[in-house]
Amino acid sequence: PRVNSSLSSDELLLEDLETEGERQLKSLLHQQLDTTVSIEQCKSKRRCFAPAAFYKPFGEEAAGALTLSQFQALQESDRETSSLRELGLSDSEILLWK
């Protein structure tokens, strides 16, 4: 039996593969080296982020013995408050709404 000293096709393919990380790094490098960028292009890439979410633990109101209907009412009220917060209302505006 002869021993083949060349690389197998599997080993050759693994060496030629480019990982996602390498692709991202190359893309970032090309963006940094590109000096022909205009202000309009930078503005078009601007991203708007949603405001941070406000988390209030649900356990404080639910502490103690509650019936199922009381707990469900409390849960529904908490859901409504959360949806009003997502709309951008402050705590005082939520109290006024309720």
mmCIF file of C-alpha atoms in Angstrom:
data_model
loop_
_atom_site.group_PDB
_atom_site.id
_atom_site.type_symbol
_atom_site.label_atom_id
_atom_site.label_comp_id
_atom_site.label_asym_id
_atom_site.label_seq_id
_atom_site.Cartn_x
_atom_site.Cartn_y
_atom_site.Cartn_z
ATOM 1 C CA PRO A 1 0.000 0.000 0.000
ATOM 2 C CA ARG A 2 1.248 3.467 -0.967
ATOM 3 C CA VAL A 3 1.027 6.391 1.401
ATOM 4 C CA ASN A 4 -0.221 9.568 -0.216
ATOM 5 C CA SER A 5 1.546 12.607 1.230
ATOM 6 C CA SER A 6 -0.842 15.157 -0.274
ATOM 7 C CA LEU A 7 -3.723 16.621 1.750
ATOM 8 C CA SER A 8 -7.070 14.948 1.580
ATOM 9 C CA SER A 9 -9.942 16.878 0.011
ATOM 10 C CA ASP A 10 -11.623 17.349 3.437
ATOM 11 C CA GLU A 11 -8.524 18.951 4.952
ATOM 12 C CA LEU A 12 -8.091 21.213 1.929
ATOM 13 C CA LEU A 13 -11.690 22.420 2.110
ATOM 14 C CA LEU A 14 -11.464 23.210 5.815
ATOM 15 C CA GLU A 15 -8.411 25.395 5.230
ATOM 16 C CA ASP A 16 -10.154 27.322 2.435
ATOM 17 C CA LEU A 17 -13.297 28.081 4.426
ATOM 18 C CA GLU A 18 -13.761 31.615 5.698
ATOM 19 C CA THR A 19 -15.484 31.946 9.058
ATOM 20 C CA GLU A 20 -18.205 34.495 9.776
ATOM 21 C CA GLY A 21 -15.856 36.271 12.175
ATOM 22 C CA GLU A 22 -13.198 36.642 9.502
ATOM 23 C CA ARG A 23 -15.818 37.970 7.081
ATOM 24 C CA GLN A 24 -17.007 40.540 9.611
ATOM 25 C CA LEU A 25 -13.441 41.654 10.347
ATOM 26 C CA LYS A 26 -12.701 42.075 6.639
ATOM 27 C CA SER A 27 -15.886 44.096 6.182
ATOM 28 C CA LEU A 28 -15.013 46.374 9.113
ATOM 29 C CA LEU A 29 -11.482 46.826 7.795
ATOM 30 C CA HIS A 30 -12.760 47.825 4.345
ATOM 31 C CA GLN A 31 -15.189 50.308 5.925
ATOM 32 C CA GLN A 32 -12.427 51.885 7.993
ATOM 33 C CA LEU A 33 -10.032 52.149 5.069
ATOM 34 C CA ASP A 34 -12.656 53.651 2.731
ATOM 35 C CA THR A 35 -12.112 57.418 2.907
ATOM 36 C CA THR A 36 -14.585 58.317 0.145
ATOM 37 C CA VAL A 37 -17.561 58.346 2.498
ATOM 38 C CA SER A 38 -19.865 61.351 2.474
ATOM 39 C CA ILE A 39 -21.869 62.843 5.330
ATOM 40 C CA GLU A 40 -25.095 61.725 3.637
ATOM 41 C CA GLN A 41 -23.923 58.105 3.651
ATOM 42 C CA CYS A 42 -23.104 58.330 7.357
ATOM 43 C CA LYS A 43 -26.518 59.826 8.100
ATOM 44 C CA SER A 44 -28.240 57.054 6.159
ATOM 45 C CA LYS A 45 -26.526 54.432 8.327
ATOM 46 C CA ARG A 46 -27.654 56.116 11.541
ATOM 47 C CA ARG A 47 -29.728 53.780 13.664
ATOM 48 C CA CYS A 48 -32.424 54.722 16.126
ATOM 49 C CA PHE A 49 -32.737 52.602 19.215
ATOM 50 C CA ALA A 50 -35.814 52.171 21.348
ATOM 51 C CA PRO A 51 -35.594 53.554 24.870
ATOM 52 C CA ALA A 52 -34.559 51.188 27.611
ATOM 53 C CA ALA A 53 -37.289 49.063 29.084
ATOM 54 C CA PHE A 54 -38.458 49.724 32.601
ATOM 55 C CA TYR A 55 -38.792 46.606 34.705
ATOM 56 C CA LYS A 56 -40.866 46.545 37.847
ATOM 57 C CA PRO A 57 -41.019 43.186 39.650
ATOM 58 C CA PHE A 58 -44.461 41.635 39.735
ATOM 59 C CA GLY A 59 -43.952 39.844 43.064
ATOM 60 C CA GLU A 60 -44.520 42.807 45.388
ATOM 61 C CA GLU A 61 -48.247 43.121 44.631
ATOM 62 C CA ALA A 62 -48.728 39.364 44.391
ATOM 63 C CA ALA A 63 -47.121 38.592 47.757
ATOM 64 C CA GLY A 64 -49.394 36.800 50.207
ATOM 65 C CA ALA A 65 -52.485 34.674 49.719
ATOM 66 C CA LEU A 66 -54.609 35.572 46.686
ATOM 67 C CA THR A 67 -57.463 33.812 44.994
ATOM 68 C CA LEU A 68 -57.067 32.833 41.360
ATOM 69 C CA SER A 69 -59.397 35.607 40.179
ATOM 70 C CA GLN A 70 -57.497 38.214 42.249
ATOM 71 C CA PHE A 71 -54.189 37.031 40.820
ATOM 72 C CA GLN A 72 -55.545 37.074 37.253
ATOM 73 C CA ALA A 73 -56.878 40.620 37.741
ATOM 74 C CA LEU A 74 -53.487 41.688 39.083
ATOM 75 C CA GLN A 75 -51.749 40.020 36.156
ATOM 76 C CA GLU A 76 -54.058 41.743 33.652
ATOM 77 C CA SER A 77 -53.443 45.107 35.319
ATOM 78 C CA ASP A 78 -49.685 44.521 35.103
ATOM 79 C CA ARG A 79 -50.008 43.638 31.405
ATOM 80 C CA GLU A 80 -51.952 46.844 30.766
ATOM 81 C CA THR A 81 -49.369 48.909 32.660
ATOM 82 C CA SER A 82 -46.550 47.305 30.656
ATOM 83 C CA SER A 83 -48.247 48.035 27.347
ATOM 84 C CA LEU A 84 -48.816 51.667 28.396
ATOM 85 C CA ARG A 85 -45.123 51.940 29.321
ATOM 86 C CA GLU A 86 -44.179 50.585 25.903
ATOM 87 C CA LEU A 87 -46.216 53.410 24.373
ATOM 88 C CA GLY A 88 -43.943 55.861 26.188
ATOM 89 C CA LEU A 89 -46.220 56.968 29.027
ATOM 90 C CA SER A 90 -44.691 57.934 32.355
ATOM 91 C CA ASP A 91 -45.860 56.511 35.686
ATOM 92 C CA SER A 92 -47.918 59.620 36.460
ATOM 93 C CA GLU A 93 -49.581 59.454 33.023
ATOM 94 C CA ILE A 94 -50.364 55.774 33.558
ATOM 95 C CA LEU A 95 -51.965 56.540 36.932
ATOM 96 C CA LEU A 96 -54.036 59.283 35.318
ATOM 97 C CA TRP A 97 -55.122 56.878 32.551
ATOM 98 C CA LYS A 98 -56.204 54.231 35.052
#
